[in-house]
Short mmCIF file of C-alpha atoms in Angstrom, two decimals:
data_model
loop_
_atom_site.label_atom_id
_atom_site.label_comp_id
_atom_site.label_asym_id
_atom_site.label_seq_id
_atom_site.Cartn_x
_atom_site.Cartn_y
_atom_site.Cartn_z
CA MET B 209 93.66 -43.05 133.69
CA VAL B 210 95.69 -41.59 136.54
CA GLU B 211 96.41 -45.13 137.69
CA HIS B 212 97.59 -46.08 134.21
CA GLU B 213 99.85 -43.01 134.05
CA LYS B 214 101.41 -43.88 137.40
CA TYR B 215 102.48 -47.31 136.22
CA MET B 216 103.59 -46.07 132.79
CA GLN B 217 105.78 -43.48 134.51
CA ARG B 218 107.41 -46.35 136.38
CA CYS B 219 108.00 -48.08 133.04
CA ILE B 220 109.80 -44.97 131.79
CA GLU B 221 111.94 -44.78 134.92
CA LEU B 222 112.96 -48.42 134.49
CA ALA B 223 113.63 -48.02 130.77
CA GLU B 224 116.06 -45.16 131.39
CA LEU B 225 118.29 -47.54 133.33
CA GLY B 226 119.22 -49.11 129.99
CA LEU B 227 120.58 -45.85 128.55
CA GLY B 228 123.93 -46.43 126.90
CA ASN B 229 123.66 -50.24 126.98
CA VAL B 230 120.88 -51.31 124.60
CA SER B 231 121.57 -49.45 121.34
CA PRO B 232 120.62 -49.97 118.57
CA ASN B 233 117.59 -51.39 120.37
CA PRO B 234 115.12 -49.06 122.11
CA MET B 235 114.99 -48.57 125.88
CA VAL B 236 111.94 -50.31 127.31
CA GLY B 237 110.49 -50.74 130.78
CA ALA B 238 107.64 -53.02 131.90
CA VAL B 239 105.65 -53.57 135.09
CA VAL B 240 103.12 -56.28 135.98
CA VAL B 241 100.28 -55.01 138.18
CA LEU B 242 97.68 -56.93 140.17
CA ASP B 243 95.12 -55.31 142.48
CA ASP B 244 96.86 -51.92 142.25
CA LYS B 245 100.20 -53.39 143.29
CA ILE B 246 103.34 -54.02 141.22
CA ILE B 247 104.17 -57.70 141.46
CA GLY B 248 106.95 -57.71 138.87
CA GLU B 249 109.03 -55.22 136.91
CA GLY B 250 111.94 -55.20 134.51
CA TYR B 251 113.71 -53.35 131.73
CA HIS B 252 115.82 -54.10 128.68
CA GLN B 253 119.27 -54.15 130.25
CA LYS B 254 121.66 -54.96 127.43
CA TYR B 255 121.52 -55.34 123.64
CA GLY B 256 120.93 -58.96 122.66
CA GLU B 257 119.58 -59.94 126.08
CA ALA B 258 116.05 -60.37 127.44
CA HIS B 259 113.49 -57.66 126.77
CA ALA B 260 111.64 -55.72 129.46
CA GLU B 261 108.48 -57.84 129.34
CA VAL B 262 110.48 -61.04 129.81
CA ASN B 263 112.34 -59.63 132.81
CA ALA B 264 109.13 -58.33 134.42
CA ILE B 265 107.29 -61.65 133.97
CA ASN B 266 110.32 -63.62 135.14
CA GLN B 267 110.34 -61.56 138.34
CA VAL B 268 106.73 -62.62 138.99
CA VAL B 269 107.67 -66.25 138.33
CA SER B 270 110.60 -66.07 140.74
CA LYS B 271 108.62 -64.39 143.56
CA PHE B 272 105.36 -66.33 143.59
CA THR B 273 104.63 -70.05 143.54
CA ASP B 274 101.16 -69.36 142.11
CA TYR B 275 102.58 -67.08 139.40
CA SER B 276 100.49 -68.68 136.66
CA GLU B 277 97.19 -67.76 138.31
CA LEU B 278 98.43 -64.29 139.24
CA LEU B 279 99.48 -63.47 135.68
CA LYS B 280 96.04 -64.52 134.39
CA LYS B 281 94.52 -61.71 136.51
CA SER B 282 97.19 -59.05 135.93
CA THR B 283 97.84 -56.08 133.68
CA ILE B 284 101.24 -55.56 132.07
CA TYR B 285 102.38 -52.03 131.28
CA VAL B 286 105.05 -51.55 128.61
CA SER B 287 106.58 -48.25 127.48
CA LEU B 288 106.93 -49.48 123.88
CA GLU B 289 104.77 -51.83 121.83
CA PRO B 290 105.79 -55.47 122.48
CA CYS B 291 107.72 -57.00 119.60
CA ALA B 292 106.00 -59.53 117.34
CA HIS B 293 109.02 -60.83 115.41
CA TYR B 294 112.07 -63.00 116.02
CA GLY B 295 115.21 -60.92 116.45
CA LYS B 296 117.96 -61.55 118.99
CA THR B 297 115.18 -62.90 121.25
CA PRO B 298 111.72 -64.46 120.67
CA PRO B 299 108.62 -62.23 120.32
CA CYS B 300 107.40 -60.73 123.60
CA THR B 301 103.82 -60.93 122.33
CA ASP B 302 104.06 -64.72 122.32
CA LEU B 303 105.13 -64.75 125.98
CA ILE B 304 102.28 -62.44 127.02
CA ILE B 305 99.76 -64.58 125.15
CA ARG B 306 101.21 -67.79 126.58
CA CYS B 307 100.93 -66.39 130.13
CA GLN B 308 97.31 -65.41 129.42
CA ILE B 309 97.77 -61.88 130.73
CA PRO B 310 94.35 -60.31 130.01
CA LYS B 311 95.31 -56.63 129.63
CA VAL B 312 98.27 -54.77 128.14
CA VAL B 313 98.82 -51.01 128.41
CA VAL B 314 101.26 -49.62 125.84
CA GLY B 315 103.06 -46.27 125.93
CA CYS B 316 103.67 -45.85 122.20
CA ARG B 317 103.87 -47.85 119.01
CA ASP B 318 107.19 -49.18 117.75
CA PRO B 319 108.02 -47.52 114.39
CA PHE B 320 110.26 -50.43 113.33
CA GLU B 321 108.73 -51.96 110.20
CA GLN B 322 108.68 -55.51 111.56
CA VAL B 323 106.68 -54.37 114.60
CA ASN B 324 104.73 -51.09 113.97
CA GLY B 325 101.25 -52.15 115.05
CA LYS B 326 101.80 -55.86 114.47
CA GLY B 327 102.47 -56.52 118.15
CA ILE B 328 99.29 -54.72 119.19
CA ASP B 329 97.24 -56.54 116.54
CA LYS B 330 98.63 -59.91 117.58
CA LEU B 331 97.64 -59.31 121.20
CA LYS B 332 94.15 -58.17 120.23
CA ASP B 333 93.71 -61.18 117.95
CA ALA B 334 94.47 -63.37 120.98
CA GLY B 335 91.59 -61.75 122.88
CA ILE B 336 93.77 -59.50 125.05
CA GLU B 337 92.54 -55.99 125.90
CA VAL B 338 95.11 -53.45 124.68
CA ILE B 339 95.20 -49.78 125.70
CA THR B 340 97.59 -47.62 123.68
CA GLY B 341 98.98 -44.09 123.81
CA MET B 342 99.53 -43.93 127.58
CA LEU B 343 102.04 -41.08 128.24
CA GLU B 344 102.74 -41.39 124.52
CA LYS B 345 104.82 -38.21 124.11
CA GLU B 346 106.96 -39.06 127.13
CA CYS B 347 107.55 -42.57 125.80
CA GLN B 348 108.47 -41.23 122.35
CA TRP B 349 110.91 -38.72 123.88
CA LEU B 350 112.50 -41.53 125.90
CA ASN B 351 113.34 -43.32 122.65
CA ARG B 352 114.04 -40.29 120.47
CA ARG B 353 117.36 -41.83 119.39
CA PHE B 354 115.70 -45.06 118.27
CA PHE B 355 112.80 -43.25 116.55
CA THR B 356 115.20 -40.96 114.66
CA ARG B 357 117.30 -43.85 113.40
CA VAL B 358 114.25 -45.82 112.24
CA GLU B 359 112.31 -42.94 110.72
CA LYS B 360 115.14 -40.79 109.29
CA GLN B 361 117.80 -43.44 108.59
CA ARG B 362 120.45 -41.50 110.47
CA PRO B 363 121.69 -41.23 114.06
CA TYR B 364 120.16 -38.86 116.58
CA ILE B 365 122.46 -35.81 116.64
CA ILE B 366 123.35 -33.90 119.80
CA LEU B 367 125.45 -30.76 119.43
CA LYS B 368 127.56 -29.76 122.42
CA TRP B 369 129.73 -26.74 122.93
CA ALA B 370 130.89 -24.24 125.51
CA GLN B 371 130.97 -20.51 124.95
CA THR B 372 132.19 -17.54 126.92
CA GLU B 373 129.84 -15.00 128.39
CA ASP B 374 130.71 -12.67 125.51
CA GLY B 375 129.87 -15.29 122.87
CA PHE B 376 133.22 -16.79 121.86
CA PHE B 377 133.93 -20.46 121.24
CA ALA B 378 137.74 -20.44 121.47
CA PRO B 379 140.80 -18.21 121.02
CA ASP B 380 141.82 -17.59 117.40
CA ASP B 381 145.50 -18.42 117.98
CA ASN B 382 145.04 -22.22 118.30
CA SER B 383 145.68 -22.11 122.05
CA GLN B 384 143.65 -24.04 124.62
CA HIS B 385 141.24 -22.13 126.83
CA TRP B 386 138.98 -23.86 129.35
CA ILE B 387 135.60 -22.13 129.44
CA THR B 388 133.68 -24.44 131.79
CA GLY B 389 134.36 -25.80 135.25
CA MET B 390 134.94 -29.35 136.45
CA GLU B 391 131.24 -29.99 137.13
CA SER B 392 130.42 -29.39 133.48
CA ARG B 393 133.33 -31.53 132.27
CA LYS B 394 132.12 -34.42 134.42
CA LEU B 395 128.63 -33.99 133.01
CA VAL B 396 129.97 -34.15 129.46
CA HIS B 397 131.74 -37.43 130.29
CA GLN B 398 128.45 -38.81 131.61
CA TRP B 399 126.76 -37.77 128.35
CA ARG B 400 129.42 -39.53 126.32
CA SER B 401 128.68 -42.79 128.13
CA GLU B 402 125.03 -42.46 127.08
CA GLU B 403 125.66 -42.10 123.34
CA ASP B 404 127.07 -44.45 120.72
CA ALA B 405 129.67 -42.07 119.27
CA VAL B 406 131.37 -38.70 119.76
CA LEU B 407 132.41 -36.67 116.71
CA VAL B 408 135.01 -33.89 116.34
CA GLY B 409 136.87 -32.22 113.51
CA LYS B 410 140.57 -32.29 112.70
CA ASN B 411 141.42 -28.95 114.32
CA THR B 412 139.94 -29.93 117.67
CA VAL B 413 142.06 -33.08 117.68
CA ALA B 414 145.23 -31.24 116.62
CA ILE B 415 144.87 -28.44 119.19
CA ASP B 416 143.42 -30.28 122.21
CA ASN B 417 144.71 -33.85 121.68
CA PRO B 418 141.51 -35.15 123.37
CA GLN B 419 140.90 -38.71 124.52
CA LEU B 420 137.12 -38.41 124.05
CA ASN B 421 136.50 -41.01 126.75
CA VAL B 422 134.64 -41.15 130.08
CA ARG B 423 137.54 -40.96 132.52
CA PHE B 424 135.57 -38.54 134.75
CA GLY B 425 132.57 -40.82 135.07
CA PRO B 426 131.24 -44.40 134.97
CA GLY B 427 130.09 -46.20 131.86
CA LYS B 428 131.61 -47.16 128.54
CA SER B 429 133.49 -44.80 126.26
CA PRO B 430 131.74 -44.08 122.96
CA LYS B 431 133.12 -44.77 119.54
CA ARG B 432 135.16 -41.86 118.22
CA VAL B 433 134.44 -40.21 114.87
CA ILE B 434 137.05 -37.89 113.37
CA ILE B 435 136.88 -35.77 110.22
CA ASP B 436 140.41 -35.51 108.79
CA ARG B 437 140.03 -34.84 105.09
CA LYS B 438 143.68 -35.15 104.05
CA LEU B 439 144.83 -37.42 106.92
CA GLU B 440 147.06 -34.74 108.38
CA LEU B 441 146.77 -35.70 112.04
CA ASP B 442 149.79 -37.06 113.92
CA PRO B 443 149.35 -40.85 114.38
CA ASN B 444 150.69 -40.53 117.94
CA LEU B 445 147.71 -38.47 119.12
CA ASN B 446 145.40 -39.92 121.78
CA ILE B 447 142.56 -40.69 119.39
CA PHE B 448 144.69 -43.30 117.62
CA ASP B 449 145.49 -45.22 120.83
CA GLN B 450 143.33 -48.26 119.87
CA SER B 451 141.36 -48.02 123.13
CA VAL B 452 137.99 -47.85 121.33
CA GLU B 453 136.77 -48.10 117.76
CA THR B 454 137.67 -44.89 115.94
CA LEU B 455 136.28 -43.93 112.53
CA ILE B 456 138.34 -41.47 110.50
CA PHE B 457 136.50 -39.90 107.57
CA ASN B 458 138.85 -38.73 104.81
CA GLU B 459 139.21 -38.46 101.03
CA ILE B 460 142.35 -40.61 100.66
CA LYS B 461 141.74 -44.19 101.74
CA THR B 462 139.45 -46.84 103.14
CA ASP B 463 141.36 -49.15 105.44
CA ILE B 464 141.34 -50.84 108.84
CA ALA B 465 144.24 -50.66 111.30
CA GLY B 466 143.15 -52.45 114.45
CA LYS B 467 140.33 -50.40 115.97
CA ASN B 468 141.06 -47.44 113.70
CA LYS B 469 138.84 -47.52 110.62
CA TYR B 470 139.53 -45.15 107.75
CA ILE B 471 136.44 -44.40 105.68
CA GLY B 472 137.02 -42.68 102.37
CA LEU B 473 134.43 -40.25 101.01
CA GLU B 474 134.56 -39.62 97.27
CA ASP B 475 133.18 -36.09 97.48
CA PHE B 476 134.41 -33.81 100.26
CA GLU B 477 132.92 -30.68 98.69
CA ARG B 478 129.21 -31.43 99.06
CA TYR B 479 126.91 -33.28 101.46
CA VAL B 480 129.72 -34.28 103.82
CA PRO B 481 127.50 -34.35 106.94
CA GLN B 482 124.92 -36.43 105.07
CA TYR B 483 127.53 -38.93 103.86
CA ILE B 484 129.04 -39.27 107.32
CA LEU B 485 125.69 -39.78 109.02
CA PHE B 486 124.63 -42.39 106.47
CA GLN B 487 127.83 -44.34 107.08
CA LEU B 488 127.24 -44.17 110.84
CA TYR B 489 123.66 -45.36 110.30
CA LEU B 490 124.93 -48.35 108.31
CA GLN B 491 127.15 -49.26 111.27
CA ASP B 492 124.21 -49.28 113.72
CA ILE B 493 125.32 -46.08 115.43
CA GLN B 494 122.08 -44.75 116.84
CA SER B 495 123.28 -41.49 118.39
CA VAL B 496 126.25 -39.16 118.06
CA ILE B 497 127.30 -36.21 120.19
CA ILE B 498 129.20 -33.60 118.15
CA GLU B 499 131.68 -31.73 120.32
CA GLY B 500 133.43 -29.47 117.84
CA GLY B 501 135.11 -27.46 116.64
CA ALA B 502 133.15 -24.45 115.55
CA TYR B 503 133.54 -25.22 111.83
CA THR B 504 132.33 -28.79 112.27
CA LEU B 505 129.37 -27.72 114.40
CA ASN B 506 128.39 -25.03 111.91
CA THR B 507 128.61 -27.52 109.03
CA PHE B 508 125.94 -29.70 110.64
CA ILE B 509 123.87 -26.69 111.70
CA GLU B 510 123.87 -25.27 108.17
CA ALA B 511 122.76 -28.65 106.83
CA GLY B 512 119.88 -28.68 109.33
CA LEU B 513 121.23 -31.95 110.72
CA TRP B 514 120.79 -31.73 114.46
CA ASP B 515 118.14 -32.83 116.94
CA GLU B 516 119.32 -31.49 120.26
CA ALA B 517 121.90 -28.92 121.39
CA ARG B 518 123.51 -28.64 124.83
CA ILE B 519 125.20 -25.29 125.23
CA PHE B 520 127.31 -24.28 128.21
CA THR B 521 128.04 -20.63 128.93
CA GLY B 522 130.97 -20.01 131.26
CA LYS B 523 131.79 -16.92 133.29
CA THR B 524 134.93 -16.14 131.29
CA HIS B 525 135.40 -13.48 128.60
CA LEU B 526 137.68 -13.61 125.57
CA LYS B 527 136.87 -10.27 123.90
CA LYS B 528 138.08 -11.73 120.61
CA GLY B 529 138.43 -15.14 119.03
CA ILE B 530 136.31 -17.70 117.19
CA LYS B 531 132.63 -16.85 117.53
CA ALA B 532 130.37 -19.51 119.01
CA PRO B 533 127.75 -21.05 116.69
CA ILE B 534 124.36 -19.34 116.61
CA LEU B 535 121.40 -21.66 116.85
CA THR B 536 117.65 -21.23 117.02
CA GLY B 537 115.49 -23.94 118.47
CA LYS B 538 112.92 -24.70 121.13
CA THR B 539 114.25 -24.41 124.67
CA ALA B 540 113.87 -27.76 126.43
CA GLY B 541 115.55 -26.75 129.67
CA GLU B 542 117.84 -24.31 131.44
CA PHE B 543 120.11 -25.45 134.26
CA THR B 544 123.17 -24.50 136.28
CA SER B 545 126.28 -26.66 136.27
CA GLY B 546 128.65 -25.40 138.91
CA THR B 547 129.22 -21.78 137.91
CA ASP B 548 128.20 -22.46 134.31
CA LYS B 549 124.83 -22.04 132.65
CA LEU B 550 123.47 -24.90 130.53
CA VAL B 551 120.74 -24.46 127.94
CA ILE B 552 119.24 -27.40 126.05
CA LEU B 553 117.55 -26.75 122.70
CA VAL B 554 115.61 -29.11 120.45
CA ASN B 555 115.19 -28.74 116.70
CA GLY B 556 111.58 -28.12 115.74
#
């Protein structure tokens, strides 16, 4: 079992390399092992391209002239159940069966209806030994965004904010006040590159004129989601610069202007977070990081619609201002970021 865990951990490490590039697909890693040695490995690198199992097997094919005989004696480890249906690519189960790999070790089942046990059953029906549940919790956590979208029909929600040491979110005079240092700002830009969308309310846009991009780090900028009920924001603000797709939720119109998409909600009095998240789900947005302001964050908190919270506490004091949101959850980690403290909470 220790041997199995070692190779499954490698699958997880490989899968994480796809973060930010494979949504709405899951992140998956695979390794092919023969005689306690990895002879091929791969991961799902980009949405619509080859899956992890294909890349791992192809590496064996490219490295060894006798690949066919080697695969017939090997074990393939996969962090997520191999697919059994035709999507953007053919079923991975068919490739494993065709290569006559005798044993498959799976991290966790795929909750997607077209897979969910069907891949495992197909392999077993072909006479392949299948071991399931290897580092299952770790594999499920790896794909928490994917699991949330499939099981709850909404994106995975990450709340992010910074607060002063005395518990304030921002000044109450609409002025800007940096709470965190440059290390934390760079980290936030890295996080943005890992998620599908970043969401803020009207006041944050009006006061800070943010770009909501990843200029302090590598990777792609996320889609931008803005809540502007009465469409009061100045069209010359950075968020309307057409650099990335921007969704503006409002009660006035539904329209498209280049990359700016106006989505009208009929009822802005009730269930606004639910309506917004359902629309994002329909557009294959698998994860969203909500960066503010305090009213917007509290709206999602009060609705119970959050999965993870990343809270910075800076060394500064405001003594008065807008109070930071109060959240209870399970502590998943505590870290330092420059001179700032970072606490990560999970819901439930």
